[in-house]
Backbone as JSON, one array per atom type, in Angstrom:
{
  "sequence": "MRPLLRPTCRNTQNTLMIGEAYTMSNTLLLIEDNLDCARMVQKLLTPLGYVVQHAANGLAGLELARQLMYDTALKLILVDINLPDLSGNVITLQIRHSYRFSTVPIIAFTAETSPKVRRLAMGYGCDGLLAKPIDTQAFPGQIEEFLKAKQSHV",
  "N": [[-6.53, 15.07, 17.12], [-7.08, 16.2, 13.49], [-9.69, 14.71, 10.75], [-8.98, 14.18, 8.07], [-10.93, 15.29, 4.66], [-11.35, 12.71, 2.67], [-9.26, 11.71, 0.05], [-10.37, 11.81, -3.45], [-10.43, 8.92, -6.37], [-9.99, 7.92, -8.99], [-10.56, 5.01, -10.68], [-10.84, 2.33, -13.67], [-13.13, 1.61, -13.03], [-14.96, 2.33, -10.85], [-15.72, 5.06, -8.53], [-13.1, 4.27, -6.16], [-12.81, 4.08, -2.01], [-11.42, 3.07, 0.82], [-12.43, 3.11, 3.35], [-13.72, 6.18, 5.65], [-12.37, 8.33, 6.6], [-9.68, 9.67, 6.67], [-6.74, 9.81, 9.43], [-4.45, 11.56, 10.67], [-1.68, 10.32, 10.97], [-1.51, 6.92, 10.84], [-2.02, 5.86, 8.08], [-2.24, 3.18, 5.29], [-1.72, 2.4, 2.06], [-2.9, 0.47, 0.36], [-2.62, -1.38, -3.47], [-4.31, -2.83, -5.18], [-5.95, -4.97, -7.43], [-7.34, -7.08, -6.97], [-10.34, -7.1, -5.37], [-11.83, -8.34, -3.23], [-9.26, -9.93, -1.82], [-8.66, -6.54, -0.65], [-10.69, -6.06, 0.75], [-10.55, -8.05, 3.13], [-8.06, -7.23, 3.63], [-8.33, -4.73, 4.74], [-10.07, -5.54, 6.43], [-8.85, -6.49, 8.27], [-6.66, -4.91, 9.07], [-7.77, -2.83, 9.81], [-9.31, -2.94, 12.75], [-6.9, -2.82, 14.18], [-6.8, 0.28, 14.36], [-5.55, 1.42, 12.23], [-5.45, 3.19, 9.22], [-7.19, 2.27, 5.54], [-6.37, 2.54, 2.51], [-7.53, 2.09, -0.51], [-6.71, 1.43, -3.97], [-7.66, 0.57, -7.13], [-6.17, -0.39, -9.97], [-2.69, 0.39, -10.83], [-2.44, 2.98, -12.23], [-3.82, 4.62, -10.82], [-2.67, 4.25, -8.35], [-0.82, 5.5, -7.9], [-1.51, 8.36, -8.97], [-3.12, 8.24, -6.17], [-1.14, 7.62, -3.74], [0.6, 10.13, -4.75], [-1.11, 11.83, -3.46], [-1.94, 11.27, -0.77], [0.73, 11.56, 0.72], [0.96, 14.25, 0.69], [-1.15, 15.22, 2.05], [-1.23, 13.48, 4.56], [0.89, 11.6, 6.82], [2.09, 8.77, 5.51], [2.31, 5.36, 5.95], [2.91, 2.73, 5.42], [3.49, 0.85, 2.15], [0.94, -1.24, -0.07], [1.66, -3.26, -2.64], [0.61, -4.73, -4.77], [2.29, -7.41, -7.1], [0.85, -8.03, -10.25], [-0.23, -5.8, -11.31], [-3.77, -5.09, -13.05], [-2.89, -3.2, -15.86], [-0.47, -1.46, -14.84], [2.96, -2.78, -14.28], [3.81, -3.95, -10.7], [6.13, -3.57, -9.73], [7.28, -1.13, -11.11], [5.76, 0.81, -10.26], [6.44, 0.65, -7.62], [9.19, 1.82, -8.33], [8.33, 3.85, -9.71], [7.22, 5.63, -7.28], [9.36, 5.99, -6.21], [11.0, 7.0, -6.94], [10.66, 9.42, -5.71], [11.54, 12.07, -3.38], [10.04, 12.09, -1.36], [9.12, 10.0, -0.61], [11.13, 8.45, 0.88], [11.78, 7.17, 3.08], [8.75, 5.04, 3.29], [7.69, 2.2, 3.96], [7.62, -0.51, 1.37], [6.2, -2.13, 0.57], [5.05, -5.39, -1.25], [2.82, -7.26, -2.66], [2.11, -10.54, -2.76], [0.94, -13.26, -4.81], [2.92, -14.61, -5.86], [6.11, -15.96, -5.07], [8.78, -16.71, -5.51], [12.81, -16.51, -5.23], [12.97, -15.64, -7.29], [11.31, -13.24, -8.04], [10.92, -11.87, -5.18], [13.58, -10.74, -5.52], [13.71, -9.11, -7.8], [11.31, -7.4, -7.14], [12.35, -6.62, -5.29], [14.85, -5.2, -5.89], [13.41, -3.5, -8.21], [13.55, -1.8, -5.15], [11.1, -2.24, -3.48], [10.63, -2.92, 0.08], [10.41, -5.39, 1.46], [8.25, -8.16, 1.34], [5.32, -10.15, 0.83], [3.14, -12.52, 1.05], [1.13, -13.98, -0.62], [-2.49, -16.72, -1.21], [-4.21, -14.51, 1.74], [-2.35, -15.21, 4.43], [-4.22, -14.88, 7.87], [-3.81, -14.61, 10.38], [-1.17, -14.78, 10.99], [-1.09, -12.03, 9.6], [-1.55, -9.38, 10.39], [0.41, -8.71, 12.65], [2.94, -9.13, 10.87], [2.71, -6.98, 9.27], [3.27, -4.7, 10.97], [6.07, -5.68, 11.81], [7.43, -4.53, 9.25], [6.97, -2.11, 9.01], [7.81, -1.25, 12.29], [10.7, -2.35, 12.19], [11.43, -0.74, 9.77], [11.16, 2.12, 11.1], [13.3, 2.08, 12.55], [15.06, 1.95, 11.28], [14.81, 4.75, 9.95]],
  "CA": [[-6.37, 15.18, 15.81], [-8.47, 16.44, 12.99], [-9.79, 14.02, 10.17], [-8.99, 14.94, 6.69], [-11.64, 14.49, 4.08], [-10.75, 11.88, 1.71], [-9.3, 12.6, -1.51], [-10.68, 11.12, -4.92], [-9.49, 8.53, -6.77], [-10.93, 6.89, -9.67], [-10.01, 3.42, -11.66], [-11.01, 2.02, -14.48], [-14.53, 1.23, -13.37], [-15.56, 3.36, -10.46], [-14.32, 5.79, -7.59], [-13.21, 3.44, -5.09], [-12.32, 4.48, -1.5], [-12.0, 2.02, 1.64], [-12.72, 4.52, 4.81], [-14.52, 7.36, 4.98], [-11.5, 9.67, 6.14], [-8.29, 9.21, 7.16], [-5.95, 10.52, 10.09], [-2.82, 11.93, 9.96], [-0.81, 9.2, 11.75], [-2.44, 5.56, 11.0], [-2.64, 5.2, 7.09], [-1.32, 2.34, 4.44], [-1.96, 2.38, 1.01], [-2.98, -0.77, -1.03], [-2.93, -1.11, -4.34], [-4.49, -4.41, -5.69], [-6.87, -5.51, -8.18], [-8.71, -8.04, -6.17], [-11.19, -6.21, -4.18], [-11.83, -9.53, -1.84], [-8.49, -9.35, -1.02], [-8.4, -5.7, -0.18], [-11.54, -6.18, 1.73], [-9.57, -8.93, 3.63], [-6.66, -6.2, 4.24], [-9.07, -4.11, 5.28], [-11.06, -6.52, 7.84], [-7.95, -7.24, 9.11], [-5.81, -3.8, 9.79], [-9.03, -1.72, 10.55], [-9.14, -3.17, 14.46], [-5.39, -2.21, 14.81], [-6.04, 1.57, 14.01], [-5.24, 1.6, 10.23], [-6.76, 3.36, 8.18], [-7.07, 1.67, 4.19], [-7.01, 3.94, 1.87], [-7.61, 1.27, -1.73], [-6.56, 2.45, -5.65], [-7.81, -0.72, -7.46], [-5.16, -0.34, -10.51], [-1.98, 1.17, -10.71], [-2.52, 4.39, -12.55], [-4.82, 5.72, -9.53], [-2.43, 3.83, -7.16], [0.58, 6.19, -7.95], [-1.95, 9.09, -8.41], [-3.27, 8.63, -4.46], [0.16, 7.45, -3.45], [0.79, 11.31, -4.28], [-2.35, 13.15, -3.2], [-1.02, 10.5, 0.71], [1.71, 11.93, 0.83], [1.33, 15.63, 0.75], [-2.64, 15.59, 3.24], [-0.87, 12.59, 5.7], [1.52, 10.61, 7.21], [1.48, 7.55, 4.84], [3.11, 4.73, 6.92], [2.76, 1.42, 3.71], [2.71, 0.64, 0.92], [1.35, -2.46, 0.31], [1.41, -3.14, -3.68], [0.26, -5.85, -5.88], [3.01, -6.49, -8.03], [0.36, -8.38, -10.85], [-1.37, -5.99, -12.0], [-3.78, -5.1, -15.01], [-2.44, -1.52, -16.31], [1.38, -1.31, -14.03], [3.74, -3.64, -12.63], [3.89, -3.3, -9.46], [7.54, -3.45, -9.73], [7.5, -0.34, -12.27], [4.72, 1.29, -9.45], [7.54, 0.82, -6.51], [10.45, 2.45, -8.82], [8.16, 5.49, -9.51], [6.98, 6.05, -5.89], [10.71, 5.58, -4.59], [12.32, 8.42, -7.47], [10.01, 10.76, -5.49], [12.05, 12.12, -1.75], [8.64, 12.14, 0.14], [8.29, 8.37, 0.15], [12.17, 7.68, 1.07], [11.48, 6.21, 4.24], [7.19, 4.69, 3.26], [8.04, 0.87, 3.34], [6.34, -0.27, 0.02], [5.94, -4.14, -0.16], [5.51, -6.14, -2.57], [1.93, -8.06, -2.02], [2.08, -10.91, -5.01], [0.9, -14.69, -5.38], [4.14, -15.4, -6.79], [7.1, -15.87, -3.78], [10.04, -17.18, -5.82], [13.12, -16.27, -4.89], [13.69, -14.46, -8.53], [10.78, -12.54, -8.15], [11.68, -11.43, -4.32], [15.31, -10.37, -5.93], [13.06, -8.04, -8.67], [10.72, -6.64, -6.32], [13.48, -5.87, -3.42], [15.88, -4.03, -6.47], [13.4, -2.34, -7.7], [12.49, -0.7, -4.34], [10.67, -2.72, -1.39], [11.6, -2.9, 1.74], [9.93, -6.84, 1.4], [6.89, -9.12, 0.56], [4.23, -10.61, 1.64], [2.55, -14.09, -0.1], [-0.84, -14.02, -1.03], [-3.27, -15.79, -0.06], [-3.49, -13.44, 3.43], [-2.26, -15.92, 6.41], [-5.18, -13.75, 8.62], [-3.09, -15.03, 12.01], [-0.51, -13.73, 10.85], [-0.62, -10.75, 8.63], [-1.16, -8.23, 10.88], [2.01, -8.89, 12.8], [3.56, -8.37, 9.4], [3.04, -5.77, 9.3], [3.64, -3.83, 12.24], [7.88, -6.18, 12.19], [7.7, -4.05, 9.2], [6.4, -0.69, 10.44], [8.82, -1.4, 12.97], [11.86, -2.33, 10.88], [11.33, 0.88, 8.82], [11.23, 3.61, 11.81], [14.08, 1.55, 13.68], [16.36, 2.72, 10.53], [15.12, 6.14, 10.21]],
  "C": [[-7.23, 15.04, 14.47], [-8.75, 15.39, 11.68], [-9.95, 14.43, 8.84], [-10.32, 14.82, 5.57], [-10.38, 13.08, 2.99], [-10.87, 12.27, 0.41], [-9.73, 11.1, -2.59], [-10.07, 10.2, -5.89], [-9.96, 7.48, -7.79], [-10.05, 5.37, -10.97], [-10.43, 3.21, -13.14], [-12.65, 1.47, -14.53], [-15.2, 1.94, -12.67], [-14.48, 3.5, -9.78], [-14.57, 4.62, -6.88], [-12.49, 3.97, -3.72], [-12.94, 3.4, 0.24], [-12.05, 2.84, 2.7], [-13.34, 6.06, 4.51], [-13.8, 9.19, 5.12], [-10.75, 8.45, 6.19], [-7.73, 10.39, 8.44], [-4.44, 10.4, 9.67], [-1.55, 10.66, 10.6], [-0.8, 7.64, 10.99], [-2.18, 5.48, 9.25], [-1.78, 4.55, 5.94], [-2.62, 2.73, 3.03], [-2.34, 0.97, 0.56], [-3.11, -0.18, -2.47], [-2.88, -2.55, -5.37], [-6.25, -4.38, -6.04], [-8.16, -6.21, -7.82], [-8.98, -7.71, -5.0], [-11.74, -7.02, -2.96], [-10.76, -9.4, -1.13], [-8.18, -7.94, -0.47], [-9.19, -5.67, 0.52], [-10.78, -6.8, 3.34], [-8.62, -7.64, 4.51], [-6.99, -5.42, 4.98], [-9.72, -4.43, 6.85], [-9.99, -6.55, 9.17], [-7.14, -6.2, 9.21], [-6.62, -2.82, 9.93], [-9.06, -1.5, 11.92], [-7.88, -2.57, 15.12], [-5.25, -0.78, 14.69], [-5.55, 2.11, 12.86], [-6.8, 2.07, 9.49], [-6.53, 3.28, 6.19], [-7.41, 2.41, 3.27], [-6.57, 2.56, 0.28], [-7.58, 2.32, -2.76], [-6.29, 0.99, -6.13], [-6.97, -1.4, -9.16], [-4.14, 0.71, -9.88], [-1.87, 2.56, -10.67], [-3.6, 5.28, -11.26], [-3.96, 5.02, -8.38], [-1.32, 5.18, -6.79], [-0.3, 7.6, -8.58], [-2.25, 9.88, -6.63], [-2.23, 8.18, -3.26], [0.32, 9.48, -3.22], [0.14, 12.66, -3.51], [-1.98, 12.52, -0.96], [-0.46, 11.08, 1.17], [1.94, 13.67, 1.54], [0.45, 15.84, 1.47], [-1.94, 14.4, 4.63], [0.15, 12.54, 5.62], [1.35, 9.19, 6.31], [2.65, 6.94, 6.0], [3.1, 3.37, 6.04], [2.06, 1.85, 3.1], [2.33, -0.18, 0.47], [0.88, -2.08, -1.47], [1.48, -4.63, -3.84], [1.27, -5.77, -7.62], [2.27, -7.39, -10.03], [-0.76, -7.78, -11.02], [-1.73, -5.53, -13.0], [-3.03, -4.06, -15.76], [-0.86, -1.0, -16.02], [1.74, -2.66, -13.6], [3.33, -3.09, -11.09], [5.47, -3.02, -8.98], [7.73, -1.97, -10.29], [6.46, 0.65, -11.0], [6.18, 1.68, -8.69], [8.47, 1.66, -7.38], [9.45, 4.21, -9.23], [7.58, 6.44, -8.19], [8.76, 6.24, -5.55], [11.26, 6.89, -5.83], [11.96, 9.57, -6.62], [11.07, 10.7, -3.11], [11.13, 11.93, -0.75], [8.9, 11.16, 0.22], [9.82, 7.22, 0.65], [11.98, 7.29, 2.25], [9.7, 5.3, 4.42], [8.14, 3.31, 2.56], [7.01, 0.86, 2.53], [6.8, -2.22, 0.63], [5.25, -5.16, -0.92], [4.27, -7.26, -2.09], [1.85, -9.22, -3.71], [1.53, -12.72, -3.97], [2.43, -15.73, -4.95], [5.45, -14.94, -5.93], [8.43, -16.67, -4.54], [11.16, -16.43, -6.03], [13.37, -15.13, -5.94], [12.59, -13.19, -8.59], [10.69, -11.76, -6.54], [12.23, -10.5, -4.78], [14.16, -8.93, -6.34], [12.63, -7.6, -7.47], [11.84, -5.89, -5.13], [14.58, -4.95, -4.8], [15.02, -3.36, -7.33], [12.86, -1.43, -6.76], [11.98, -0.64, -2.87], [11.31, -2.98, -0.81], [11.59, -4.97, 1.91], [8.49, -7.5, 0.97], [6.31, -9.77, 1.14], [3.2, -11.66, 0.76], [1.05, -13.4, -0.01], [-1.12, -15.62, -1.75], [-2.89, -15.21, 1.31], [-3.16, -15.04, 4.21], [-3.36, -15.05, 7.21], [-4.9, -13.3, 9.77], [-1.85, -13.68, 11.26], [0.44, -12.47, 9.95], [-0.85, -9.69, 9.17], [-0.05, -8.3, 11.7], [2.59, -8.61, 11.72], [4.13, -8.08, 9.5], [3.29, -5.11, 9.87], [4.87, -4.82, 12.49], [7.69, -4.77, 10.57], [7.48, -2.35, 9.86], [7.91, -0.52, 11.15], [10.64, -1.58, 11.97], [11.87, -1.17, 10.16], [11.22, 1.64, 10.23], [12.61, 2.79, 12.47], [15.2, 1.79, 12.35], [16.68, 4.34, 9.65], [16.17, 7.36, 11.06]]
}
């Protein structure tokens, strides 16, 4: 499978992309403003064969999601609920309005895990919620479970 050139994604600070190229089958999008958290996600998922594309804010995340959907088979989107420019719930709602994203699992990624936050995230179109800080032992398996669950419903 031929690697594709990575798209350009501008955020409020710099252009930031994790990974030099991405393949057509194992691309995940992370919309997260905490760079340490983004690096941890990459460190945990890259050895499993995933390419983590990162956007550091909501607007950059929406732009990158659109680019990735046309260029590759995007497998999963992790979206921080509390971003500086747009709420992760609003981002999820906008992503879900596109037919191309109907089968892509969107997972809320947040330190706020109350039942109210979970209900809101699900109401906006998330398929699940993962808590921060990341449980480094469980996280890769949790991602795999979300992917398996979505594939069984397609």
